[in-house]
mmCIF file of C-alpha atoms in Angstrom:
data_model
loop_
_atom_site.group_PDB
_atom_site.id
_atom_site.type_symbol
_atom_site.label_atom_id
_atom_site.label_comp_id
_atom_site.label_asym_id
_atom_site.label_seq_id
_atom_site.Cartn_x
_atom_site.Cartn_y
_atom_site.Cartn_z
ATOM 1 C CA MET A 14 6.235 -14.648 -1.763
ATOM 2 C CA PRO A 15 4.862 -13.663 1.609
ATOM 3 C CA LEU A 16 3.945 -16.085 4.505
ATOM 4 C CA LEU A 17 0.355 -17.259 4.900
ATOM 5 C CA ARG A 18 -0.520 -16.934 8.588
ATOM 6 C CA ILE A 19 -3.178 -19.500 9.589
ATOM 7 C CA ALA A 20 -5.429 -19.422 12.647
ATOM 8 C CA LEU A 21 -6.941 -22.828 13.838
ATOM 9 C CA LEU A 22 -10.128 -22.416 15.700
ATOM 10 C CA GLN A 23 -10.127 -25.401 18.416
ATOM 11 C CA SER A 24 -13.801 -25.395 19.529
ATOM 12 C CA SER A 25 -17.130 -27.315 19.440
ATOM 13 C CA GLY A 26 -19.048 -24.241 19.748
ATOM 14 C CA GLU A 27 -22.933 -24.716 20.609
ATOM 15 C CA PRO A 28 -24.027 -28.137 19.061
ATOM 16 C CA GLY A 29 -27.463 -27.527 17.227
ATOM 17 C CA ASP A 30 -27.340 -23.608 17.295
ATOM 18 C CA VAL A 31 -26.161 -22.278 13.933
ATOM 19 C CA ALA A 32 -26.636 -18.639 15.094
ATOM 20 C CA ALA A 33 -24.540 -19.153 18.196
ATOM 21 C CA ASN A 34 -21.826 -20.670 16.159
ATOM 22 C CA LEU A 35 -21.738 -17.970 13.745
ATOM 23 C CA LYS A 36 -21.217 -15.742 16.768
ATOM 24 C CA VAL A 37 -18.229 -17.795 17.796
ATOM 25 C CA LEU A 38 -16.926 -17.685 14.296
ATOM 26 C CA ASP A 39 -17.407 -13.825 14.198
ATOM 27 C CA GLN A 40 -15.329 -13.467 17.286
ATOM 28 C CA ALA A 41 -12.592 -16.001 16.084
ATOM 29 C CA ALA A 42 -12.120 -14.134 12.879
ATOM 30 C CA ALA A 43 -11.622 -10.772 14.800
ATOM 31 C CA ARG A 44 -8.921 -12.327 16.884
ATOM 32 C CA ALA A 45 -7.316 -14.000 13.850
ATOM 33 C CA ALA A 46 -7.335 -10.802 12.109
ATOM 34 C CA ALA A 47 -5.575 -8.989 15.029
ATOM 35 C CA THR A 48 -2.784 -11.662 14.762
ATOM 36 C CA GLY A 49 -2.160 -10.845 10.920
ATOM 37 C CA ALA A 50 -3.739 -14.302 9.999
ATOM 38 C CA GLY A 51 -5.086 -14.433 6.395
ATOM 39 C CA LEU A 52 -7.142 -17.545 6.880
ATOM 40 C CA LEU A 53 -9.094 -18.984 9.680
ATOM 41 C CA VAL A 54 -9.908 -22.916 9.855
ATOM 42 C CA THR A 55 -12.580 -24.313 11.954
ATOM 43 C CA PRO A 56 -13.411 -27.919 12.889
ATOM 44 C CA GLU A 57 -15.438 -30.401 11.077
ATOM 45 C CA MET A 58 -19.213 -29.764 11.233
ATOM 46 C CA PHE A 59 -18.571 -26.530 13.123
ATOM 47 C CA LEU A 60 -21.661 -24.537 12.027
ATOM 48 C CA THR A 61 -24.122 -26.986 13.322
ATOM 49 C CA GLY A 62 -22.239 -29.340 15.822
ATOM 50 C CA TYR A 63 -21.283 -32.777 15.009
ATOM 51 C CA ALA A 64 -23.091 -35.199 17.383
ATOM 52 C CA ILE A 65 -26.568 -33.827 16.581
ATOM 53 C CA GLY A 66 -28.249 -37.022 15.083
ATOM 54 C CA ALA A 67 -31.202 -36.203 12.812
ATOM 55 C CA GLY A 68 -30.336 -32.418 13.228
ATOM 56 C CA VAL A 69 -27.902 -33.154 10.628
ATOM 57 C CA HIS A 70 -30.590 -33.214 7.939
ATOM 58 C CA ARG A 71 -32.558 -30.449 9.664
ATOM 59 C CA LEU A 72 -29.784 -27.985 9.742
ATOM 60 C CA ALA A 73 -28.091 -28.900 6.283
ATOM 61 C CA GLU A 74 -27.979 -25.950 3.791
ATOM 62 C CA PRO A 75 -26.844 -25.721 0.123
ATOM 63 C CA ALA A 76 -23.193 -24.512 -0.395
ATOM 64 C CA ASP A 77 -24.563 -21.174 -1.365
ATOM 65 C CA GLY A 78 -27.333 -20.991 1.409
ATOM 66 C CA ASP A 79 -27.957 -18.524 4.157
ATOM 67 C CA ALA A 80 -25.081 -19.849 6.342
ATOM 68 C CA ALA A 81 -22.499 -19.609 3.520
ATOM 69 C CA ASP A 82 -23.857 -15.937 3.070
ATOM 70 C CA ALA A 83 -23.360 -15.212 6.703
ATOM 71 C CA VAL A 84 -19.826 -16.647 6.809
ATOM 72 C CA ALA A 85 -18.929 -14.434 3.611
ATOM 73 C CA GLU A 86 -20.169 -11.510 5.510
ATOM 74 C CA ILE A 87 -17.883 -12.352 8.575
ATOM 75 C CA ALA A 88 -14.820 -13.156 6.247
ATOM 76 C CA GLY A 89 -15.335 -9.941 4.182
ATOM 77 C CA ARG A 90 -15.856 -7.759 7.257
ATOM 78 C CA HIS A 91 -12.646 -9.047 9.008
ATOM 79 C CA GLY A 92 -10.573 -9.339 5.834
ATOM 80 C CA VAL A 93 -9.919 -13.184 6.724
ATOM 81 C CA ALA A 94 -10.449 -16.152 4.540
ATOM 82 C CA VAL A 95 -12.546 -18.805 6.292
ATOM 83 C CA ALA A 96 -12.558 -22.669 5.927
ATOM 84 C CA TYR A 97 -15.441 -24.194 7.758
ATOM 85 C CA GLY A 98 -17.106 -27.572 8.344
ATOM 86 C CA TYR A 99 -20.979 -27.757 7.866
ATOM 87 C CA PRO A 100 -23.605 -30.304 6.544
ATOM 88 C CA GLU A 101 -24.220 -29.651 2.871
ATOM 89 C CA ARG A 102 -27.739 -30.320 1.420
ATOM 90 C CA ASP A 103 -27.747 -31.068 -2.386
ATOM 91 C CA GLY A 104 -31.537 -31.945 -3.221
ATOM 92 C CA GLU A 105 -32.435 -34.909 -0.839
ATOM 93 C CA THR A 106 -28.697 -35.739 -0.383
ATOM 94 C CA VAL A 107 -26.664 -34.483 2.615
ATOM 95 C CA PHE A 108 -22.766 -34.434 2.588
ATOM 96 C CA ASN A 109 -20.287 -33.830 5.419
ATOM 97 C CA ALA A 110 -18.720 -30.926 3.710
ATOM 98 C CA ALA A 111 -16.097 -28.013 4.111
ATOM 99 C CA GLN A 112 -16.117 -24.612 2.331
ATOM 100 C CA LEU A 113 -13.312 -22.207 1.778
ATOM 101 C CA ILE A 114 -14.601 -18.563 1.531
ATOM 102 C CA GLY A 115 -11.838 -15.820 0.590
ATOM 103 C CA ALA A 116 -11.236 -12.737 2.543
ATOM 104 C CA ASP A 117 -13.344 -10.757 0.079
ATOM 105 C CA GLY A 118 -16.467 -13.058 0.794
ATOM 106 C CA THR A 119 -16.082 -15.079 -2.563
ATOM 107 C CA ARG A 120 -16.770 -18.726 -2.319
ATOM 108 C CA LEU A 121 -13.668 -20.399 -3.559
ATOM 109 C CA ALA A 122 -13.933 -24.163 -3.021
ATOM 110 C CA ASN A 123 -16.322 -26.682 -1.542
ATOM 111 C CA TYR A 124 -15.435 -30.342 -0.605
ATOM 112 C CA ARG A 125 -17.483 -33.345 0.410
ATOM 113 C CA LYS A 126 -15.865 -35.877 2.707
ATOM 114 C CA THR A 127 -14.852 -38.901 0.810
ATOM 115 C CA HIS A 128 -14.217 -41.467 3.518
ATOM 116 C CA LEU A 129 -17.144 -41.541 6.278
ATOM 117 C CA PHE A 130 -16.041 -42.735 9.781
ATOM 118 C CA GLY A 131 -18.136 -45.221 11.482
ATOM 119 C CA GLY A 132 -21.781 -45.826 11.739
ATOM 120 C CA PHE A 133 -22.698 -42.372 12.928
ATOM 121 C CA GLU A 134 -21.424 -40.794 9.768
ATOM 122 C CA GLN A 135 -22.435 -43.599 7.396
ATOM 123 C CA ARG A 136 -26.095 -43.296 8.700
ATOM 124 C CA TRP A 137 -26.426 -39.442 8.160
ATOM 125 C CA PHE A 138 -24.192 -38.704 5.068
ATOM 126 C CA THR A 139 -23.455 -39.788 1.568
ATOM 127 C CA PRO A 140 -19.716 -39.940 0.789
ATOM 128 C CA GLY A 141 -18.315 -37.326 -1.831
ATOM 129 C CA ASP A 142 -16.500 -38.577 -4.823
ATOM 130 C CA ARG A 143 -13.845 -35.804 -5.540
ATOM 131 C CA PRO A 144 -10.762 -36.440 -3.753
ATOM 132 C CA VAL A 145 -8.870 -33.380 -4.742
ATOM 133 C CA VAL A 146 -10.566 -29.876 -4.417
ATOM 134 C CA GLN A 147 -8.167 -26.844 -4.468
ATOM 135 C CA ALA A 148 -8.218 -23.168 -4.732
ATOM 136 C CA ASP A 149 -5.330 -20.403 -4.898
ATOM 137 C CA LEU A 150 -5.082 -18.211 -1.696
ATOM 138 C CA GLY A 151 -2.378 -15.914 -0.977
ATOM 139 C CA GLY A 152 -0.147 -17.177 -3.706
ATOM 140 C CA LEU A 153 -0.382 -20.788 -2.376
ATOM 141 C CA ARG A 154 -2.399 -23.813 -3.722
ATOM 142 C CA VAL A 155 -4.741 -24.824 -0.857
ATOM 143 C CA GLY A 156 -6.602 -28.135 -0.838
ATOM 144 C CA LEU A 157 -9.623 -29.343 1.332
ATOM 145 C CA MET A 158 -9.944 -32.555 3.195
ATOM 146 C CA ILE A 159 -11.993 -33.609 6.243
ATOM 147 C CA CYS A 160 -10.803 -35.482 9.373
ATOM 148 C CA TYR A 161 -10.756 -39.394 8.432
ATOM 149 C CA ASP A 162 -9.672 -38.510 4.995
ATOM 150 C CA VAL A 163 -6.370 -37.478 5.888
ATOM 151 C CA GLU A 164 -5.692 -40.904 7.583
ATOM 152 C CA PHE A 165 -5.550 -42.524 4.110
ATOM 153 C CA PRO A 166 -2.076 -41.960 2.660
ATOM 154 C CA GLU A 167 -3.450 -42.219 -1.009
ATOM 155 C CA ASN A 168 -5.759 -39.353 -0.319
ATOM 156 C CA VAL A 169 -2.922 -36.956 0.872
ATOM 157 C CA ARG A 170 -0.484 -38.244 -1.898
ATOM 158 C CA ALA A 171 -3.267 -37.386 -4.543
ATOM 159 C CA HIS A 172 -3.041 -33.641 -3.294
ATOM 160 C CA ALA A 173 0.653 -33.768 -3.193
ATOM 161 C CA LEU A 174 0.824 -34.691 -6.981
ATOM 162 C CA ALA A 175 -1.820 -32.182 -7.728
ATOM 163 C CA GLY A 176 0.365 -29.414 -6.432
ATOM 164 C CA THR A 177 -1.342 -28.692 -3.040
ATOM 165 C CA ASP A 178 0.923 -26.517 -0.768
ATOM 166 C CA VAL A 179 -1.407 -26.267 2.208
ATOM 167 C CA LEU A 180 -3.980 -28.991 3.031
ATOM 168 C CA LEU A 181 -6.910 -27.706 5.349
ATOM 169 C CA VAL A 182 -8.420 -30.402 7.316
ATOM 170 C CA PRO A 183 -11.464 -29.417 9.509
ATOM 171 C CA THR A 184 -11.428 -32.429 12.047
ATOM 172 C CA ALA A 185 -13.560 -34.031 14.652
ATOM 173 C CA LEU A 186 -10.967 -36.485 16.102
ATOM 174 C CA MET A 187 -12.140 -38.595 19.081
ATOM 175 C CA HIS A 188 -10.349 -40.221 22.232
ATOM 176 C CA PRO A 189 -8.470 -42.701 21.895
ATOM 177 C CA ALA A 190 -7.275 -41.765 18.433
ATOM 178 C CA GLU A 191 -4.890 -39.084 19.746
ATOM 179 C CA VAL A 192 -2.043 -40.628 17.759
ATOM 180 C CA VAL A 193 -3.570 -39.270 14.642
ATOM 181 C CA ALA A 194 -3.127 -35.608 15.671
ATOM 182 C CA GLU A 195 0.236 -36.224 17.488
ATOM 183 C CA ALA A 196 2.000 -38.513 14.875
ATOM 184 C CA VAL A 197 -0.060 -39.289 11.669
ATOM 185 C CA VAL A 198 -0.681 -35.797 10.637
ATOM 186 C CA PRO A 199 3.036 -34.457 10.945
ATOM 187 C CA VAL A 200 4.218 -37.571 9.122
ATOM 188 C CA ARG A 201 1.685 -36.916 6.272
ATOM 189 C CA ALA A 202 2.934 -33.453 5.910
ATOM 190 C CA PHE A 203 6.575 -34.636 5.820
ATOM 191 C CA GLU A 204 5.961 -37.561 3.312
ATOM 192 C CA ASN A 205 4.066 -35.419 0.998
ATOM 193 C CA GLN A 206 6.009 -32.291 1.397
ATOM 194 C CA LEU A 207 3.057 -29.704 2.223
ATOM 195 C CA TYR A 208 1.582 -27.946 5.201
ATOM 196 C CA ILE A 209 -1.530 -29.535 7.129
ATOM 197 C CA ALA A 210 -3.639 -27.162 8.954
ATOM 198 C CA TYR A 211 -5.761 -29.655 11.202
ATOM 199 C CA ALA A 212 -8.554 -28.018 13.243
ATOM 200 C CA ASN A 213 -10.283 -30.264 15.914
ATOM 201 C CA ARG A 214 -13.304 -30.064 17.999
ATOM 202 C CA THR A 215 -12.724 -30.518 21.905
ATOM 203 C CA GLY A 216 -14.506 -31.909 24.876
ATOM 204 C CA PRO A 217 -17.518 -34.212 25.212
ATOM 205 C CA GLU A 218 -20.475 -34.129 22.721
ATOM 206 C CA GLY A 219 -22.966 -36.761 22.742
ATOM 207 C CA ASP A 220 -21.198 -40.198 22.860
ATOM 208 C CA PHE A 221 -18.013 -38.639 21.811
ATOM 209 C CA GLU A 222 -15.006 -37.131 23.401
ATOM 210 C CA PHE A 223 -13.124 -34.940 21.155
ATOM 211 C CA VAL A 224 -9.417 -34.445 22.004
ATOM 212 C CA GLY A 225 -8.150 -30.990 20.635
ATOM 213 C CA LEU A 226 -4.488 -31.272 19.796
ATOM 214 C CA SER A 227 -5.151 -28.937 16.597
ATOM 215 C CA ALA A 228 -1.973 -28.549 14.717
ATOM 216 C CA LEU A 229 -0.258 -26.749 11.679
ATOM 217 C CA ALA A 230 2.166 -29.616 10.670
ATOM 218 C CA GLY A 231 5.098 -28.400 8.276
ATOM 219 C CA PRO A 232 6.911 -30.249 5.525
ATOM 220 C CA ASP A 233 9.790 -30.988 8.132
ATOM 221 C CA GLY A 234 7.399 -33.061 9.995
ATOM 222 C CA THR A 235 7.277 -30.830 13.000
ATOM 223 C CA ALA A 236 4.069 -29.099 14.436
ATOM 224 C CA ARG A 237 4.760 -25.396 13.744
ATOM 225 C CA ALA A 238 1.818 -24.634 15.972
ATOM 226 C CA ARG A 239 0.062 -26.938 18.453
ATOM 227 C CA ALA A 240 -3.183 -26.688 20.573
ATOM 228 C CA GLY A 241 -3.774 -28.202 23.823
ATOM 229 C CA ARG A 242 -7.051 -29.983 24.827
ATOM 230 C CA GLY A 243 -9.469 -27.197 25.500
ATOM 231 C CA PRO A 244 -11.002 -24.306 23.514
ATOM 232 C CA GLU A 245 -8.232 -22.263 21.855
ATOM 233 C CA LEU A 246 -7.045 -20.139 18.945
ATOM 234 C CA VAL A 247 -3.766 -21.090 17.715
ATOM 235 C CA VAL A 248 -1.700 -19.343 14.941
ATOM 236 C CA GLY A 249 1.195 -20.535 12.660
ATOM 237 C CA ASP A 250 2.769 -19.495 9.399
ATOM 238 C CA ALA A 251 2.867 -21.451 6.189
ATOM 239 C CA ASP A 252 6.259 -20.241 4.771
ATOM 240 C CA PRO A 253 6.702 -20.837 0.943
ATOM 241 C CA GLU A 254 10.293 -20.375 1.262
ATOM 242 C CA LEU A 255 10.554 -23.158 3.814
ATOM 243 C CA LEU A 256 8.296 -25.302 1.577
ATOM 244 C CA ARG A 257 10.263 -24.783 -1.466
ATOM 245 C CA GLY A 258 13.685 -25.572 0.277
ATOM 246 C CA SER A 259 12.343 -28.670 1.976
ATOM 247 C CA ARG A 260 10.973 -29.864 -1.482
ATOM 248 C CA GLU A 261 14.261 -29.385 -3.164
ATOM 249 C CA GLU A 262 15.999 -31.465 -0.349
ATOM 250 C CA ASN A 263 13.333 -34.168 0.079
ATOM 251 C CA PRO A 264 13.267 -36.677 -3.019
ATOM 252 C CA TYR A 265 10.041 -38.576 -2.073
ATOM 253 C CA LEU A 266 7.936 -37.290 -4.888
ATOM 254 C CA ARG A 267 10.606 -37.260 -7.326
ATOM 255 C CA ASP A 268 11.788 -40.920 -6.426
ATOM 256 C CA ARG A 269 8.282 -42.432 -6.893
ATOM 257 C CA ARG A 270 7.852 -45.546 -9.201
ATOM 258 C CA PRO A 271 4.201 -45.411 -10.043
ATOM 259 C CA ALA A 272 4.367 -48.489 -12.346
ATOM 260 C CA LEU A 273 5.138 -50.548 -9.255
ATOM 261 C CA TYR A 274 2.000 -49.166 -7.234
ATOM 262 C CA THR A 275 -0.728 -50.369 -9.662
ATOM 263 C CA SER A 276 -2.169 -53.014 -7.127
ATOM 264 C CA LEU A 277 -3.125 -49.838 -4.877
ATOM 265 C CA THR A 278 -6.015 -49.264 -7.508
ATOM 266 C CA SER A 279 -6.727 -52.764 -8.975
ATOM 267 C CA ALA A 280 -6.889 -54.749 -5.742
ATOM 268 C CA GLY A 281 -10.267 -55.048 -3.994
ATOM 269 C CA PRO A 282 -11.044 -54.652 -0.273
ATOM 270 C CA LEU A 283 -9.362 -57.173 2.159
ATOM 271 C CA GLY A 284 -11.537 -59.937 3.560
#
């Protein structure tokens, strides 16, 4: 099975300007294609910007709306699958969403963030209720998640048990939570024996300071590719053979004793 080369776009684009962000995406897709990448992953809320307040509802679109059509055209023209973050409108409800579009422009999967971070997200979004959303891409099972979701070990373990090989995580990680990008994400990849493609925003935006540090973390717990703090396109390979060998050697999933973990789902919140 061939490698899946993944490009991570670390950029905050132009908050509030969908047309400008589609241009940034188009340019990034061209650069990704030139490296041989089969997949480009953007940050959380890339199409509209993150810290845009009421603009979240004004700019939200359905999963099959005009913006999705524009991304599909970009993906098809460059021959690169695209996973991107955007605000999804479904009737009067708005979700913090991520959509995967194939290299032929086909919509493959759409995910709604299940764990909303802080008062800002809780004010403007409704949480999703499907923890595992997957699609097949390049011979690998690809899953979707958004930022804060990956910080919950149960979430990533659910993907591992469902057979996810590469977990795509559009992100808006802020200072001072750099430990998530530097330590938590590689550990999640290791303990669940999968790849995690973690694409972050960068620089100041509203009241937030995004820290970059996008990474492709491998099942060996290392960052196979790592960005710095500024705008960047980084590229790394998800290697099915490395994944297969690592899963044979690492017994975490085989040695689980689920009957001992029932309290994880029966217990209520602390406090």
